[in-house]
PDB file of C-alpha atoms in Angstrom:
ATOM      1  CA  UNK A   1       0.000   0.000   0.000  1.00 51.00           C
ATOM      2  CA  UNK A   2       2.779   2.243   0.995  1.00 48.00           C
ATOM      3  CA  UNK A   3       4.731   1.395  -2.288  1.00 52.00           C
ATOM      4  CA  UNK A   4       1.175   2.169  -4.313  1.00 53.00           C
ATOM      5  CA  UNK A   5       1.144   5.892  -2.469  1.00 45.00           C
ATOM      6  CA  UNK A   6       4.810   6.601  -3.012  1.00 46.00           C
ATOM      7  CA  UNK A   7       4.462   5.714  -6.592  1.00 48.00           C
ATOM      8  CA  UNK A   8       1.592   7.888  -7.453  1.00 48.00           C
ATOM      9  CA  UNK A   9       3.034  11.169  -5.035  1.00 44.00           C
ATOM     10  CA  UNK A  10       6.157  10.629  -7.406  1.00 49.00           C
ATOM     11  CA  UNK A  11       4.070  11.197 -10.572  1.00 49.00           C
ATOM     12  CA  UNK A  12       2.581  14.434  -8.652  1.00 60.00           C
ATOM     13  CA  UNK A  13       3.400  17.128 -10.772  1.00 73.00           C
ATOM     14  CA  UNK A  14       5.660  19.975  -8.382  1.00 86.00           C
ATOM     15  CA  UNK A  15       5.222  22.716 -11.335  1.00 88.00           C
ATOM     16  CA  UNK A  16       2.976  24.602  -9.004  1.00 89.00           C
ATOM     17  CA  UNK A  17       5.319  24.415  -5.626  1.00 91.00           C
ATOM     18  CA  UNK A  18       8.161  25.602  -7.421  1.00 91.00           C
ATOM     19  CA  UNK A  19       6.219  28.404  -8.819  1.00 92.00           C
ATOM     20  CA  UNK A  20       5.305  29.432  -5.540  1.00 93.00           C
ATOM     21  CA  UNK A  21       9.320  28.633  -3.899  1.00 93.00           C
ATOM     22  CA  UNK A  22      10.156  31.195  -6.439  1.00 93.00           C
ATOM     23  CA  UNK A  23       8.077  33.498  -5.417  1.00 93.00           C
ATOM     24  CA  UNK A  24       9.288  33.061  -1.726  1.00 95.00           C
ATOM     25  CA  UNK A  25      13.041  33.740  -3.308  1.00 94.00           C
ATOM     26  CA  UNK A  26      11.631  37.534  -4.946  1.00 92.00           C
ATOM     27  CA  UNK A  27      10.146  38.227  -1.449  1.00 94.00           C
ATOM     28  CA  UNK A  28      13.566  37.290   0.045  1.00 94.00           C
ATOM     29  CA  UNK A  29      15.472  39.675  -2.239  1.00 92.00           C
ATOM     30  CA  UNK A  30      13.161  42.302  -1.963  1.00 92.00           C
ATOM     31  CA  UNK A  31      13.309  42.251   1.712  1.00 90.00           C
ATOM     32  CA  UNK A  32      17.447  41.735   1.371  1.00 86.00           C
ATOM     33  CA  UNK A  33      17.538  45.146  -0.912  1.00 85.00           C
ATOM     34  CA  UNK A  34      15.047  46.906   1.858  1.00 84.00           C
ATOM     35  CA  UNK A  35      17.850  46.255   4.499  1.00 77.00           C
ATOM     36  CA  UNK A  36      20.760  46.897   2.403  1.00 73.00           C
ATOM     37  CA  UNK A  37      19.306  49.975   0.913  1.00 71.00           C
ATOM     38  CA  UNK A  38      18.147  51.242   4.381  1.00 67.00           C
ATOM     39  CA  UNK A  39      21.120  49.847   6.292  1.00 61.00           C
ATOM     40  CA  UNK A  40      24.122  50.772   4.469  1.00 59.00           C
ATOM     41  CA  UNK A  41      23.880  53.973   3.381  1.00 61.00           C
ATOM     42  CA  UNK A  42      26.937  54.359   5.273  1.00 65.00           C
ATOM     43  CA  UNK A  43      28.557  58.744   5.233  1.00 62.00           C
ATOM     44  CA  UNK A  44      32.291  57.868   5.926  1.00 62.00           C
ATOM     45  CA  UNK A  45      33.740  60.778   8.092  1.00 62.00           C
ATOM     46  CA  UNK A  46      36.861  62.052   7.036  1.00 64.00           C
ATOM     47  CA  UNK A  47      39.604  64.041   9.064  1.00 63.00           C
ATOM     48  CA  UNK A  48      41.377  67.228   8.006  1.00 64.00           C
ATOM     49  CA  UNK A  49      43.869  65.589   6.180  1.00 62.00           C
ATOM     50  CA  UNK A  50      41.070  64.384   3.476  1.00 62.00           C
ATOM     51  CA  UNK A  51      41.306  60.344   4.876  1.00 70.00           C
ATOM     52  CA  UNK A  52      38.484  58.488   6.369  1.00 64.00           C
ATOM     53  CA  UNK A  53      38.504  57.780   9.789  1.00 64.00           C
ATOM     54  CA  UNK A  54      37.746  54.116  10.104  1.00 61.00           C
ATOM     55  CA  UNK A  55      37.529  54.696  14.002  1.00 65.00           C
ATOM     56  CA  UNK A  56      34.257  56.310  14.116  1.00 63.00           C
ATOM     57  CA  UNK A  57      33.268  53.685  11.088  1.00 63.00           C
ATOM     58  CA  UNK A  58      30.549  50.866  12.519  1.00 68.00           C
ATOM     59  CA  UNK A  59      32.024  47.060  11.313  1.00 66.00           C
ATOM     60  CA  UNK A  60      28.455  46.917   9.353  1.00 67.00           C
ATOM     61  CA  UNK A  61      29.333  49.778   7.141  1.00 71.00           C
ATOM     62  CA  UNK A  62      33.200  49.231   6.853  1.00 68.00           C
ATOM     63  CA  UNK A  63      31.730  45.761   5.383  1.00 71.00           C
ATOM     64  CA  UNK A  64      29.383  46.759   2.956  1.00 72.00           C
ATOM     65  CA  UNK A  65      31.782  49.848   1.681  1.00 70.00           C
ATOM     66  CA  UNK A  66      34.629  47.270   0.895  1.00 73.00           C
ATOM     67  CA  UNK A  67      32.371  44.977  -1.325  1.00 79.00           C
ATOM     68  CA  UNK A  68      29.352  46.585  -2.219  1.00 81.00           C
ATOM     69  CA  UNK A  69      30.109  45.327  -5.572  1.00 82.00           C
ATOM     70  CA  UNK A  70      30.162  41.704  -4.386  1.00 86.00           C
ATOM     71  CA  UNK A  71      26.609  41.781  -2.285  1.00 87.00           C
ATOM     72  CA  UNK A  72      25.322  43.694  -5.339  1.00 88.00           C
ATOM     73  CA  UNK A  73      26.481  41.070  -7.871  1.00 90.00           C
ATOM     74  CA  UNK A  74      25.021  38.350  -5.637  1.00 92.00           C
ATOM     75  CA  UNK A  75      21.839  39.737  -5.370  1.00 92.00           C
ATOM     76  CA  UNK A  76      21.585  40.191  -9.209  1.00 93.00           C
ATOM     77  CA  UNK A  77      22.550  36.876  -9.912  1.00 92.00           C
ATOM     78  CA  UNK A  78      20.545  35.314  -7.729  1.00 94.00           C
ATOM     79  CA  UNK A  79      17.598  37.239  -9.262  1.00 94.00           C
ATOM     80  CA  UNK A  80      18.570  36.583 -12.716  1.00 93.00           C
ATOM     81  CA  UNK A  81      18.744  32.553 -11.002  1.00 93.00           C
ATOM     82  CA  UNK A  82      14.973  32.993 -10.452  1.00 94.00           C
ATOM     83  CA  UNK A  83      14.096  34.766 -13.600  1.00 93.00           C
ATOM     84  CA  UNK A  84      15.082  31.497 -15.426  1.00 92.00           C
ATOM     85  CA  UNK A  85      13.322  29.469 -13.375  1.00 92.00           C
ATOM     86  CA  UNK A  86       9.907  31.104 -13.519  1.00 92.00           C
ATOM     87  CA  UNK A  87      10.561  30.976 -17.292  1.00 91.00           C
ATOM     88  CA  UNK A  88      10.983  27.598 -17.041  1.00 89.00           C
ATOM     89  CA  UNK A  89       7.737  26.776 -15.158  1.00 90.00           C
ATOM     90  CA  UNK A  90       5.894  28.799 -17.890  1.00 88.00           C
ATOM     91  CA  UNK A  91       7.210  27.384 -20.602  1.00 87.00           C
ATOM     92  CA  UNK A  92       6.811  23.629 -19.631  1.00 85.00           C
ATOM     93  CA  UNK A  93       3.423  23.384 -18.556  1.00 79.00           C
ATOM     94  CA  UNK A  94       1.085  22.468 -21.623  1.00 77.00           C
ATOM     95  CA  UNK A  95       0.313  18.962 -22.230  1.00 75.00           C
ATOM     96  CA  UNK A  96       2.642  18.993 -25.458  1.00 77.00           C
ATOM     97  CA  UNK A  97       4.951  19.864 -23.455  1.00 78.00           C
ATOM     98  CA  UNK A  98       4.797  18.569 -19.992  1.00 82.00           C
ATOM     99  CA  UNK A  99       6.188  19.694 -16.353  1.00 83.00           C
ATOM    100  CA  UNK A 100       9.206  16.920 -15.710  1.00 81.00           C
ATOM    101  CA  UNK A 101      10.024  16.059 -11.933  1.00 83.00           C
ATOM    102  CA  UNK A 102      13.535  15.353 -12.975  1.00 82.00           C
ATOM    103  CA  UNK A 103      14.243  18.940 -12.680  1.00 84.00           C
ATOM    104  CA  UNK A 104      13.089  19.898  -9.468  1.00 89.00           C
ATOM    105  CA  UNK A 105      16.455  20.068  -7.937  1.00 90.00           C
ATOM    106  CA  UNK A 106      17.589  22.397 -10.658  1.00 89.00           C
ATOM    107  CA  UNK A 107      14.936  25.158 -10.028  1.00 91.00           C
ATOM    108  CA  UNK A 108      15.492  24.766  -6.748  1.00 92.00           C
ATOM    109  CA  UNK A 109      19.112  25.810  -6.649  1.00 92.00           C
ATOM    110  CA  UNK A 110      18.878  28.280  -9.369  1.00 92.00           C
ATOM    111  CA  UNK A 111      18.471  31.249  -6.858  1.00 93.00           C
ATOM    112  CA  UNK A 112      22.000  29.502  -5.146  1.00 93.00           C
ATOM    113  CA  UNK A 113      23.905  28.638  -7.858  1.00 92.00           C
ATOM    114  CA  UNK A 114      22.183  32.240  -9.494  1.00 92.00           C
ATOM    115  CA  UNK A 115      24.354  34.137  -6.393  1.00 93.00           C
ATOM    116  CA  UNK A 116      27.319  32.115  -6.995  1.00 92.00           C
ATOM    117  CA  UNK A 117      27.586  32.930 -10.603  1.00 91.00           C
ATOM    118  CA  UNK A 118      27.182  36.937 -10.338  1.00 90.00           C
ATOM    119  CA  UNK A 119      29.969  36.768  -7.001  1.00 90.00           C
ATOM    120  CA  UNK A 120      32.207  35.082  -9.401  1.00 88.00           C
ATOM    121  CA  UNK A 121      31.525  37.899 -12.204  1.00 83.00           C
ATOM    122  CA  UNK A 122      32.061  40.513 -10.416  1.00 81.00           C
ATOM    123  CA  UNK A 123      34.787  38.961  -8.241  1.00 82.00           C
ATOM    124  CA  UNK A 124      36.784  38.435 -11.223  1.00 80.00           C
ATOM    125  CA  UNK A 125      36.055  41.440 -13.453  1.00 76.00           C
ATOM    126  CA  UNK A 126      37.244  43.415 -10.123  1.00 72.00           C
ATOM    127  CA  UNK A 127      40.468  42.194 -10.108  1.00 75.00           C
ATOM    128  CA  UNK A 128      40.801  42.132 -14.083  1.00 73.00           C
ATOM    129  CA  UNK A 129      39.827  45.328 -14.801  1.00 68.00           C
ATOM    130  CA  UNK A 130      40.930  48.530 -14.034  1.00 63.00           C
ATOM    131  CA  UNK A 131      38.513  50.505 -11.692  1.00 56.00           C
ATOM    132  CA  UNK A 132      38.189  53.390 -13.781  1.00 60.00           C
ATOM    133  CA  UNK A 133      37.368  51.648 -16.936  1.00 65.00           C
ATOM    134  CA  UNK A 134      34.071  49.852 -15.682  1.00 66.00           C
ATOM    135  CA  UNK A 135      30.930  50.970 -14.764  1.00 74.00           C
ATOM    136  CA  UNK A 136      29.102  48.919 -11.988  1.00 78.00           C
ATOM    137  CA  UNK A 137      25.898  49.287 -13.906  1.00 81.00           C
ATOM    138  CA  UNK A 138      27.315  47.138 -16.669  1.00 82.00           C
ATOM    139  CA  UNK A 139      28.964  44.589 -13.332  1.00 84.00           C
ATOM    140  CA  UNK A 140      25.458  44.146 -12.127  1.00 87.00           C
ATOM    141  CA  UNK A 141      23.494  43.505 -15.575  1.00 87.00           C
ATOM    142  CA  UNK A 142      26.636  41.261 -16.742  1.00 85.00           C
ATOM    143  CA  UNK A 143      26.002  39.808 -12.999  1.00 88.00           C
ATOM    144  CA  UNK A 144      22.400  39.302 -13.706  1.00 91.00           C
ATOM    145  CA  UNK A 145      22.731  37.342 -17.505  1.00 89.00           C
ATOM    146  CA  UNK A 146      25.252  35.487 -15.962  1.00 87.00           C
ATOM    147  CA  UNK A 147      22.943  34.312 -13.442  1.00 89.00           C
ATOM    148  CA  UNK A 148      20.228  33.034 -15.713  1.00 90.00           C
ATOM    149  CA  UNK A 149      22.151  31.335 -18.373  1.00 87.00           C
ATOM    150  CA  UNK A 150      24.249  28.660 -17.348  1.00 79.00           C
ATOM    151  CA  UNK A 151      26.125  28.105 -20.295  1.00 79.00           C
ATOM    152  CA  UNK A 152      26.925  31.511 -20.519  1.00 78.00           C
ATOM    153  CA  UNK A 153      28.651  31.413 -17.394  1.00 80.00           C
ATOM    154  CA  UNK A 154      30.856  28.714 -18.061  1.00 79.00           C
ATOM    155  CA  UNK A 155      31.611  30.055 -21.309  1.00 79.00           C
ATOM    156  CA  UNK A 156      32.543  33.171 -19.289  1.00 74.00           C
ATOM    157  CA  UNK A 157      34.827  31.623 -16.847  1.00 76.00           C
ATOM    158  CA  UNK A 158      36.654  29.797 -20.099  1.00 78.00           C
ATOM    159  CA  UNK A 159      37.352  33.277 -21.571  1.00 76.00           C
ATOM    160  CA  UNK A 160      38.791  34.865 -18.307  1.00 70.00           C
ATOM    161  CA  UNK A 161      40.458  30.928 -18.145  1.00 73.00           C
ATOM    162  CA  UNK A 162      42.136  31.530 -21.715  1.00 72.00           C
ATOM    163  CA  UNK A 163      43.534  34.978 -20.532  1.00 70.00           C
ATOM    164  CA  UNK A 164      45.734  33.383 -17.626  1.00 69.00           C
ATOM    165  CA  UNK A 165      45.586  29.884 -18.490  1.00 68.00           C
ATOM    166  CA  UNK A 166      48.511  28.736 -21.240  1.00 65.00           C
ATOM    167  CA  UNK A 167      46.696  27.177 -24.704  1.00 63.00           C
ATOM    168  CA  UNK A 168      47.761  23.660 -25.179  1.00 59.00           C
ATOM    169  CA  UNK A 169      48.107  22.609 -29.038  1.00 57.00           C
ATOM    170  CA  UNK A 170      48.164  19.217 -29.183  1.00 59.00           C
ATOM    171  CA  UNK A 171      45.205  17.360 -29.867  1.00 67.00           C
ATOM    172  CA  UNK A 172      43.997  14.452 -29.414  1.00 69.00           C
ATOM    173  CA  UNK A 173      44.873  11.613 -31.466  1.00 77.00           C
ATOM    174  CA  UNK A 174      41.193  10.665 -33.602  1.00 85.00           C
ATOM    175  CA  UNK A 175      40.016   6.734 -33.420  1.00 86.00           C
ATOM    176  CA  UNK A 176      42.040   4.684 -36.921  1.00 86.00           C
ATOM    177  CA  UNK A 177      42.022   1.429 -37.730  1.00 87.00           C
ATOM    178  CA  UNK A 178      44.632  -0.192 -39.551  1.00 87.00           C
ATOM    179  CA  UNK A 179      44.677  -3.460 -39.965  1.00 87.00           C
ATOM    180  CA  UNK A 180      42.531  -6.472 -39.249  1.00 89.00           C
ATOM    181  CA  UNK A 181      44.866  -9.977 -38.620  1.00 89.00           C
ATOM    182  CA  UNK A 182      43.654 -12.147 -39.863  1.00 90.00           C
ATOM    183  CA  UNK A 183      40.956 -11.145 -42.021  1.00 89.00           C
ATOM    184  CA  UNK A 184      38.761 -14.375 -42.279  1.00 90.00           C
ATOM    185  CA  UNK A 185      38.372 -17.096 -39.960  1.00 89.00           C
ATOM    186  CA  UNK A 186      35.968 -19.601 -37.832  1.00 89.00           C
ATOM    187  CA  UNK A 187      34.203 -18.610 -34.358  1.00 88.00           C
ATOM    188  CA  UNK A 188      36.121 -18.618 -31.549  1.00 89.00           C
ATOM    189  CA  UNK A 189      39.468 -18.009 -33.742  1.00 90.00           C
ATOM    190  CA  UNK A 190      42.231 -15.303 -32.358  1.00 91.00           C
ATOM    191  CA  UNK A 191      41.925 -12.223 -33.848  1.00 91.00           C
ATOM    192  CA  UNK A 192      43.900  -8.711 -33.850  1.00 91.00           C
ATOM    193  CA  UNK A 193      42.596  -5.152 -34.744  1.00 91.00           C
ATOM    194  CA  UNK A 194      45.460  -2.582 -35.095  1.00 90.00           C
ATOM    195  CA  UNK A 195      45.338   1.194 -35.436  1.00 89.00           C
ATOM    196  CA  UNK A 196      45.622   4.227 -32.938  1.00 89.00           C
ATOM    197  CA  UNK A 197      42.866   5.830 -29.934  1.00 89.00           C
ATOM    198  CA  UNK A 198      41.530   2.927 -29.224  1.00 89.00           C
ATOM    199  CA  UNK A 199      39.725   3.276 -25.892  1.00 89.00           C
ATOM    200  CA  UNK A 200      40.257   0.753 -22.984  1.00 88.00           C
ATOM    201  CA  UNK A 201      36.751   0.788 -22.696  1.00 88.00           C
ATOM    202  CA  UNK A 202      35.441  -0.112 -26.457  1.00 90.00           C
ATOM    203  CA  UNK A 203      33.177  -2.050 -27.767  1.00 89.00           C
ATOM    204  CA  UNK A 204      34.513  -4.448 -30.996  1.00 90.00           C
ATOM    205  CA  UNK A 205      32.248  -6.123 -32.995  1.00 90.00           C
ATOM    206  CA  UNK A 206      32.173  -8.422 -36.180  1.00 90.00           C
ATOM    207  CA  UNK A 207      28.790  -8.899 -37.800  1.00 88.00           C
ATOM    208  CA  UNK A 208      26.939  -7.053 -35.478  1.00 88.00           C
ATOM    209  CA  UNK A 209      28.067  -9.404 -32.553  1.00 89.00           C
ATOM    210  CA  UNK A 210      30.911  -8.528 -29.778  1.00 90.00           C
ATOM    211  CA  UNK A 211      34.287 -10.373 -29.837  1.00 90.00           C
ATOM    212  CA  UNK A 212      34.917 -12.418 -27.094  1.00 88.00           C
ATOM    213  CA  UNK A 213      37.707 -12.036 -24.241  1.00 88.00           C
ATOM    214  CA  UNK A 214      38.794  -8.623 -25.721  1.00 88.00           C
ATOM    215  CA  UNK A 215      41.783  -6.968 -24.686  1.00 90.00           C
ATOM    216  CA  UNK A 216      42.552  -3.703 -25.684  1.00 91.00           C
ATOM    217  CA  UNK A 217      46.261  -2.503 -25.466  1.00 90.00           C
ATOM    218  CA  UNK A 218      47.248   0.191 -22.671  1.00 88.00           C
ATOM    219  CA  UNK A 219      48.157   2.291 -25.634  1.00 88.00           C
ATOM    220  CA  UNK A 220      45.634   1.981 -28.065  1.00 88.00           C
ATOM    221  CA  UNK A 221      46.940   1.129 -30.948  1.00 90.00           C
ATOM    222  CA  UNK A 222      45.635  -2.105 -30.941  1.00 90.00           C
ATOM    223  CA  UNK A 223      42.513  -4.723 -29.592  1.00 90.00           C
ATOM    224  CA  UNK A 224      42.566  -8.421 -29.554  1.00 90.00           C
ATOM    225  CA  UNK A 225      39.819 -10.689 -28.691  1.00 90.00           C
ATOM    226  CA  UNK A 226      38.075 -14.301 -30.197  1.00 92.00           C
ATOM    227  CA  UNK A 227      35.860 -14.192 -33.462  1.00 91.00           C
ATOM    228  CA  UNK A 228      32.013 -15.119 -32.099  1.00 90.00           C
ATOM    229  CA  UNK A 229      30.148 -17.406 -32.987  1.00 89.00           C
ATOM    230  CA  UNK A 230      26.991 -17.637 -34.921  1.00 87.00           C
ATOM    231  CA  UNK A 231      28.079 -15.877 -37.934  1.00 88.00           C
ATOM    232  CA  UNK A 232      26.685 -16.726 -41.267  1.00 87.00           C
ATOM    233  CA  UNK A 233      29.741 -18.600 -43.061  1.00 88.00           C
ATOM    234  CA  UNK A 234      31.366 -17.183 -46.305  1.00 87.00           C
ATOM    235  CA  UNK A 235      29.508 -14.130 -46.327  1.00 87.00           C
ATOM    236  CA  UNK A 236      31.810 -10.908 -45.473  1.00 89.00           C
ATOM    237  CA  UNK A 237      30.609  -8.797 -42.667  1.00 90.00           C
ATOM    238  CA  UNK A 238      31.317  -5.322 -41.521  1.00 90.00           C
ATOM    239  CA  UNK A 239      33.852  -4.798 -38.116  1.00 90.00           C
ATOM    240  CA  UNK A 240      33.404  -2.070 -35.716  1.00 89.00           C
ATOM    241  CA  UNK A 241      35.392  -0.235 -33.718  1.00 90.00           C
ATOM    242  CA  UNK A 242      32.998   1.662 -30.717  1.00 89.00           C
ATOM    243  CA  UNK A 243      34.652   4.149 -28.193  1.00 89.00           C
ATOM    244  CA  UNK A 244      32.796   5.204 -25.284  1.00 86.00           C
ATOM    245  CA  UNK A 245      30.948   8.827 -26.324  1.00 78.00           C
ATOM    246  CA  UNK A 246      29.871   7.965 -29.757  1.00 73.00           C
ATOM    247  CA  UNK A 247      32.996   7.817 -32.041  1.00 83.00           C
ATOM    248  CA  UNK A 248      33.199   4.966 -34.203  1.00 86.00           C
ATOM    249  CA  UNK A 249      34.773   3.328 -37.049  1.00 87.00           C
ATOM    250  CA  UNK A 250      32.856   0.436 -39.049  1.00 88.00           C
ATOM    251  CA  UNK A 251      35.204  -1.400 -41.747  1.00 87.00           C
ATOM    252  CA  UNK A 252      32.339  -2.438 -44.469  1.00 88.00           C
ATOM    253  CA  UNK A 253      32.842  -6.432 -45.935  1.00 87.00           C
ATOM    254  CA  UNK A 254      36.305  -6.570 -43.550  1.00 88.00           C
ATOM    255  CA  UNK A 255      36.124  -9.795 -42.338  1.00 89.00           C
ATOM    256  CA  UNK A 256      34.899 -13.471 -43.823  1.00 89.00           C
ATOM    257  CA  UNK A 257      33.608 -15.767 -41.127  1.00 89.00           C
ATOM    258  CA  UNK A 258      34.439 -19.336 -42.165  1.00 88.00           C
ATOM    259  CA  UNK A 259      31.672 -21.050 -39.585  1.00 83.00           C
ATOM    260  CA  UNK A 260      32.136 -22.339 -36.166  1.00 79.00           C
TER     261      UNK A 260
END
């Protein structure tokens, strides 16, 4: 019975909850801006010589004067975070196009992860750019995109990456094959695929079927394994080469299977 509830609360639709969570997060900002906006207006004294005088200068305002460009960025982000997300719960509500569970958790932390991706704007474009060649207006609406794309902010943190980070220009070595040894034979028979980027993890087939006992060399340049069995006899069949993520070679009529 308990199994028969659980199943049909996971099939519950949480479209309208998160609408409403979001809703929570504006009232939270709103109430956050209130405080800072009220709070911080902070007059630094100064004495004669034109300095401030931290003295007299409450640990509250001293704060928010050192990185008012920080709490600002976080505060756009995070509302850019929950832009998106409301977008989201507008967008995917029709029956063509259904409200998915599955991404619960990502609406949820949008308004976090939101924060964390303006801080890390305007962290960074603070200690890239020169003060006097950036307006703050432009920190908090970069601050804000940032927040609602997340792509964007990863492609972000790659540029500002590229700028410190030295650009490497070897590449990878793509997937060959070579050579198949030998190139007809009868199930269960040795056989040896040579050639380059051959994953430790691949998948060989001949005829559609897997070899058996593969073993793929530490360096991949070649893969080893027994014909199967099964294969129609005297009719040439293709051999395939699979690496994990979808790159592939298939060798068309490589290989004659001479029955088991």
């Amino acid at each position: 019975m308990l199994a028969k509830i659980e199943k049909k609360l996971a099939g519950v639709s949480r479209r309208r909850i998160i609408f409403f969570y979001d809703l929570l997060w504006f009232l939270i900002l709103g109430v956050v801006a209130w405080e800072l906006t009220q709070k911080n207006n902070c007059i630094l004294p100064t004495v004669p010589t034109g300095k401030i005088d931290w003295s007299s200068v409450t640990a509250y305002c001293v704060l928010w004067t050192k990185y008012k460009l920080l709490f600002n960025c976080m505060w756009m982000g995070a509302l850019g975070g929950v832009t998106i997300s409301l977008k989201g719960i507008y967008d995917h509500g029709a029956s063509t196009d259904p409200w998915k569970n599955d991404y619960n958790l990502w609406h949820i932390g949008r308004p976090v992860s939101g924060a964390i991706a303006g801080l890390i704007a305007g962290l960074l474009l603070y200690l890239i750019v020169p003060v006097d060649k950036f307006s703050p207006v432009l920190i908090y609406g970069l601050a804000f995109i940032l927040g609602m794309q997340d792509k964007a902010f990863f492609d972000f943190l790659s540029q500002i990456g590229g700028r410190f980070l030295p650009k490497s220009d070897a590449t990878p070595p793509l997937l060959q094959v070579i050579g198949i040894d030998p190139t007809e034979g009868k199930g269960g028979q040795s056989i040896k695929i040579t050639g380059q980027a051959i994953d430790k993890n691949a998948v060989l087939r001949i005829g559609g079927k897997t070899l058996g006992t593969p073993v793929i060399a530490p360096d991949g340049t070649s893969a080893s394994g027994t014909v199967p069995l099964g294969l129609a006899a005297n009719t040439k069949v293709d051999v395939a080469v699979i690496n994990p993520g979808g790159r592939s070679i298939v060798l068309v009529d490589k290989f004659k299977p001479l029955g088991d």
